[in-house]
Amino acid sequence: FYFKRHYHADALPALLKLMEIYPKETSYIEKAGYCRFKEGDVAGALELYKRAEIFKPDSPWLTRQIATCLKLTGRYADAEEYYQRELDANPDNYKAIMNLGHCALQQENLETALRHYYHADYISPENATPKRAIAWVELLKGNYDKSREYYDRLLRGEPTKTDYLNAGHLHFLQKDYRGALELYKRYCRECGIPASALADQIKDDYEVLGRGGDLGDLRLLLEKLEMEE
């Protein structure tokens, strides 16, 4: 009753008790794991999902849940193994392909990440998400012209706030400071923030921007942005 009505915190104690009585009944283990996950205990959910996997090693649902938990706990290499299982079972599994790309990116395996993102773009050409990932990773690799191609596509479609920001970064790295300034202005307008707040918002990007650009020039650009506000 509790589980079906999504009262996961109330369902969990009863399911754990049932697991003591019926230790090999995987449905109770799976449901208890799901309750823990919904309550934010990802590590606890993973423990139960792995226990259920002993009895149902080929369950697509368990494979997907374990992969998600591994990714959320930062175990990206292990998560890749489970996402790859999903992909082996269904070579056109868009979500598995994208997650493989995300895991590779988190491990700074840029070539592998790109391969998966291009695959996802081929599988789902109408979807902007793979294009967004491709644009960013090509930027990280220093392939600015290729990155520009994808950001231009995104900006012609239905761009997100972050698209304006990252496209601004790209223009900065290409030393197109006028273009970068306009995109940074657009980002600030879309977010409803003053230009003075931008420097703090992009501080996590300084490492990337410093690899291919002059941070001194960036500071001057941000000062100009504030002056033109």
CSV table of C-alpha atoms in Angstrom, one decimal:
chain,number,residue,atom,x,y,z
A,1,PHE,CA,0.0,0.0,0.0
A,2,TYR,CA,2.7,2.5,1.0
A,3,PHE,CA,5.0,1.5,-1.9
A,4,LYS,CA,2.3,1.8,-4.6
A,5,ARG,CA,1.3,5.2,-3.3
A,6,HIS,CA,4.9,6.4,-3.2
A,7,TYR,CA,5.3,6.7,0.6
A,8,HIS,CA,8.8,5.3,0.3
A,9,ALA,CA,9.9,6.2,3.8
A,10,ASP,CA,6.9,4.4,5.3
A,11,ALA,CA,7.3,1.4,3.0
A,12,LEU,CA,11.0,0.8,3.7
A,13,PRO,CA,10.8,-0.7,7.2
A,14,ALA,CA,8.1,-3.1,6.2
A,15,LEU,CA,10.1,-4.2,3.1
A,16,LEU,CA,13.3,-4.7,5.2
A,17,LYS,CA,11.3,-6.9,7.6
A,18,LEU,CA,10.0,-8.9,4.6
A,19,MET,CA,13.6,-9.3,3.4
A,20,GLU,CA,14.4,-10.9,6.8
A,21,ILE,CA,11.6,-13.4,6.4
A,22,TYR,CA,12.1,-14.0,2.7
A,23,PRO,CA,15.8,-13.3,2.0
A,24,LYS,CA,15.7,-14.6,-1.6
A,25,GLU,CA,12.6,-12.8,-2.7
A,26,THR,CA,14.2,-10.3,-5.1
A,27,SER,CA,11.1,-8.1,-5.5
A,28,TYR,CA,11.4,-7.1,-1.8
A,29,ILE,CA,15.1,-6.3,-2.2
A,30,GLU,CA,14.5,-4.3,-5.3
A,31,LYS,CA,11.6,-2.3,-3.8
A,32,ALA,CA,13.6,-1.6,-0.7
A,33,GLY,CA,16.5,-0.4,-2.8
A,34,TYR,CA,14.2,1.8,-4.8
A,35,CYS,CA,12.8,3.3,-1.5
A,36,ARG,CA,16.3,4.1,-0.3
A,37,PHE,CA,17.1,5.7,-3.6
A,38,LYS,CA,13.9,7.9,-3.5
A,39,GLU,CA,14.8,8.9,0.0
A,40,GLY,CA,18.3,10.0,-1.1
A,41,ASP,CA,20.3,7.1,0.2
A,42,VAL,CA,22.1,6.3,-3.0
A,43,ALA,CA,24.8,4.2,-1.4
A,44,GLY,CA,22.2,2.2,0.5
A,45,ALA,CA,20.2,1.7,-2.6
A,46,LEU,CA,23.2,0.4,-4.5
A,47,GLU,CA,24.0,-2.1,-1.7
A,48,LEU,CA,20.5,-3.6,-2.1
A,49,TYR,CA,20.5,-3.5,-5.9
A,50,LYS,CA,23.8,-5.4,-5.9
A,51,ARG,CA,22.3,-8.0,-3.6
A,52,ALA,CA,19.3,-8.4,-5.9
A,53,GLU,CA,21.7,-8.8,-8.8
A,54,ILE,CA,23.0,-12.0,-7.3
A,55,PHE,CA,19.5,-13.6,-8.0
A,56,LYS,CA,18.7,-11.6,-11.2
A,57,PRO,CA,22.0,-10.9,-12.9
A,58,ASP,CA,20.4,-10.3,-16.3
A,59,SER,CA,17.7,-7.9,-15.2
A,60,PRO,CA,17.7,-4.8,-17.5
A,61,TRP,CA,15.9,-2.8,-14.7
A,62,LEU,CA,18.6,-3.6,-12.1
A,63,THR,CA,21.4,-2.9,-14.6
A,64,ARG,CA,20.0,0.5,-15.2
A,65,GLN,CA,19.5,1.3,-11.5
A,66,ILE,CA,23.0,0.1,-10.6
A,67,ALA,CA,24.5,2.2,-13.3
A,68,THR,CA,22.6,5.2,-12.1
A,69,CYS,CA,23.7,4.7,-8.5
A,70,LEU,CA,27.4,4.2,-9.5
A,71,LYS,CA,27.3,7.3,-11.6
A,72,LEU,CA,25.8,9.4,-8.8
A,73,THR,CA,28.4,8.1,-6.3
A,74,GLY,CA,31.2,9.1,-8.7
A,75,ARG,CA,32.2,5.5,-9.6
A,76,TYR,CA,32.3,6.4,-13.3
A,77,ALA,CA,34.4,3.5,-14.5
A,78,ASP,CA,32.1,1.0,-12.8
A,79,ALA,CA,29.1,2.8,-14.1
A,80,GLU,CA,30.5,2.5,-17.7
A,81,GLU,CA,30.5,-1.3,-17.4
A,82,TYR,CA,26.7,-1.3,-16.6
A,83,TYR,CA,25.8,1.3,-19.2
A,84,GLN,CA,27.8,-0.8,-21.7
A,85,ARG,CA,25.6,-3.8,-20.8
A,86,GLU,CA,22.5,-1.7,-21.5
A,87,LEU,CA,24.0,-0.7,-24.9
A,88,ASP,CA,25.0,-4.3,-25.7
A,89,ALA,CA,21.4,-5.4,-25.1
A,90,ASN,CA,20.0,-2.5,-27.3
A,91,PRO,CA,22.6,-0.8,-29.6
A,92,ASP,CA,20.2,2.1,-30.2
A,93,ASN,CA,19.7,2.9,-26.5
A,94,TYR,CA,20.1,6.7,-26.6
A,95,LYS,CA,20.2,7.2,-22.8
A,96,ALA,CA,22.9,4.5,-22.3
A,97,ILE,CA,25.0,6.1,-25.1
A,98,MET,CA,24.7,9.6,-23.5
A,99,ASN,CA,25.5,8.2,-20.0
A,100,LEU,CA,28.6,6.4,-21.4
A,101,GLY,CA,29.6,9.8,-22.8
A,102,HIS,CA,29.0,11.5,-19.5
A,103,CYS,CA,31.0,8.9,-17.6
A,104,ALA,CA,33.9,9.1,-20.0
A,105,LEU,CA,33.9,13.0,-19.8
A,106,GLN,CA,34.0,12.8,-16.0
A,107,GLN,CA,37.2,10.7,-16.3
A,108,GLU,CA,38.6,13.2,-18.9
A,109,ASN,CA,38.5,10.6,-21.6
A,110,LEU,CA,37.6,13.2,-24.2
A,111,GLU,CA,37.9,11.1,-27.3
A,112,THR,CA,35.7,8.4,-25.9
A,113,ALA,CA,33.2,10.9,-24.7
A,114,LEU,CA,33.0,12.5,-28.2
A,115,ARG,CA,32.6,9.1,-29.8
A,116,HIS,CA,29.5,8.4,-27.7
A,117,TYR,CA,28.1,11.9,-28.1
A,118,TYR,CA,28.4,11.7,-31.9
A,119,HIS,CA,26.8,8.3,-31.8
A,120,ALA,CA,23.9,9.8,-29.7
A,121,ASP,CA,23.6,12.6,-32.2
A,122,TYR,CA,23.3,10.1,-35.0
A,123,ILE,CA,20.7,8.1,-33.2
A,124,SER,CA,18.6,11.2,-32.2
A,125,PRO,CA,19.5,14.0,-34.6
A,126,GLU,CA,16.5,16.1,-33.5
A,127,ASN,CA,17.7,16.2,-30.0
A,128,ALA,CA,19.9,19.2,-28.9
A,129,THR,CA,21.5,17.5,-25.9
A,130,PRO,CA,24.2,15.6,-27.8
A,131,LYS,CA,25.0,18.7,-29.9
A,132,ARG,CA,25.4,20.6,-26.7
A,133,ALA,CA,27.8,18.0,-25.4
A,134,ILE,CA,29.7,17.8,-28.6
A,135,ALA,CA,30.1,21.6,-28.7
A,136,TRP,CA,31.6,21.6,-25.2
A,137,VAL,CA,33.9,18.7,-25.6
A,138,GLU,CA,35.2,20.0,-28.9
A,139,LEU,CA,35.9,23.2,-27.1
A,140,LEU,CA,37.8,21.3,-24.4
A,141,LYS,CA,39.9,19.6,-27.0
A,142,GLY,CA,40.8,22.9,-28.7
A,143,ASN,CA,38.8,22.1,-31.8
A,144,TYR,CA,37.3,25.6,-31.9
A,145,ASP,CA,36.0,25.6,-35.4
A,146,LYS,CA,34.1,22.3,-34.9
A,147,SER,CA,32.8,23.6,-31.6
A,148,ARG,CA,31.7,26.8,-33.3
A,149,GLU,CA,29.7,24.8,-35.9
A,150,TYR,CA,27.7,23.1,-33.1
A,151,TYR,CA,27.2,26.2,-31.0
A,152,ASP,CA,26.0,28.1,-34.1
A,153,ARG,CA,23.4,25.3,-34.6
A,154,LEU,CA,22.3,25.6,-31.0
A,155,LEU,CA,22.0,29.4,-31.1
A,156,ARG,CA,19.9,29.1,-34.3
A,157,GLY,CA,17.5,26.8,-32.5
A,158,GLU,CA,16.2,27.1,-28.9
A,159,PRO,CA,19.3,27.9,-26.9
A,160,THR,CA,19.5,27.6,-23.2
A,161,LYS,CA,21.1,30.2,-20.9
A,162,THR,CA,24.2,28.0,-20.7
A,163,ASP,CA,24.5,27.9,-24.5
A,164,TYR,CA,25.0,31.7,-24.6
A,165,LEU,CA,27.6,31.5,-21.8
A,166,ASN,CA,29.6,28.6,-23.4
A,167,ALA,CA,29.3,30.1,-26.9
A,168,GLY,CA,30.7,33.3,-25.3
A,169,HIS,CA,33.6,31.3,-24.0
A,170,LEU,CA,34.2,29.9,-27.4
A,171,HIS,CA,34.2,33.3,-29.1
A,172,PHE,CA,36.7,34.5,-26.4
A,173,LEU,CA,39.0,31.6,-27.1
A,174,GLN,CA,38.8,32.4,-30.8
A,175,LYS,CA,39.8,36.0,-29.8
A,176,ASP,CA,36.4,37.3,-31.2
A,177,TYR,CA,36.0,39.6,-28.2
A,178,ARG,CA,33.1,41.5,-29.7
A,179,GLY,CA,31.2,38.3,-30.2
A,180,ALA,CA,32.1,37.1,-26.8
A,181,LEU,CA,30.8,40.4,-25.2
A,182,GLU,CA,27.5,40.1,-27.0
A,183,LEU,CA,27.0,36.5,-25.9
A,184,TYR,CA,27.9,37.3,-22.3
A,185,LYS,CA,25.5,40.2,-22.3
A,186,ARG,CA,22.7,37.9,-23.6
A,187,TYR,CA,23.5,35.3,-20.9
A,188,CYS,CA,23.3,38.0,-18.2
A,189,ARG,CA,19.9,39.2,-19.6
A,190,GLU,CA,18.5,35.7,-19.8
A,191,CYS,CA,19.6,35.0,-16.2
A,192,GLY,CA,18.5,38.3,-14.9
A,193,ILE,CA,21.8,39.0,-13.3
A,194,PRO,CA,24.0,42.2,-13.3
A,195,ALA,CA,27.2,42.0,-15.4
A,196,SER,CA,29.2,42.3,-12.2
A,197,ALA,CA,28.0,38.9,-11.1
A,198,LEU,CA,29.4,37.1,-14.2
A,199,ALA,CA,33.0,36.9,-13.1
A,200,ASP,CA,32.0,34.9,-10.0
A,201,GLN,CA,29.6,32.7,-12.1
A,202,ILE,CA,32.4,31.6,-14.5
A,203,LYS,CA,35.2,31.2,-12.0
A,204,ASP,CA,35.0,27.4,-12.4
A,205,ASP,CA,35.7,27.9,-16.2
A,206,TYR,CA,38.9,29.9,-15.7
A,207,GLU,CA,41.0,26.8,-16.0
A,208,VAL,CA,39.6,25.9,-19.4
A,209,LEU,CA,39.7,29.6,-20.6
A,210,GLY,CA,43.2,30.0,-19.4
A,211,ARG,CA,44.5,27.1,-21.4
A,212,GLY,CA,43.6,28.7,-24.7
A,213,GLY,CA,43.2,32.3,-23.9
A,214,ASP,CA,44.6,35.2,-21.9
A,215,LEU,CA,42.8,35.6,-18.5
A,216,GLY,CA,44.0,39.2,-18.4
A,217,ASP,CA,42.1,39.8,-21.6
A,218,LEU,CA,39.1,38.1,-20.0
A,219,ARG,CA,39.2,40.5,-17.0
A,220,LEU,CA,39.3,43.5,-19.4
A,221,LEU,CA,36.3,42.0,-21.3
A,222,LEU,CA,34.3,41.6,-18.1
A,223,GLU,CA,35.1,45.1,-17.0
A,224,LYS,CA,33.9,46.4,-20.4
A,225,LEU,CA,30.7,44.4,-19.9
A,226,GLU,CA,30.1,46.1,-16.6
A,227,MET,CA,30.8,49.5,-18.2
A,228,GLU,CA,28.3,48.9,-21.0
A,229,GLU,CA,25.5,47.7,-18.6
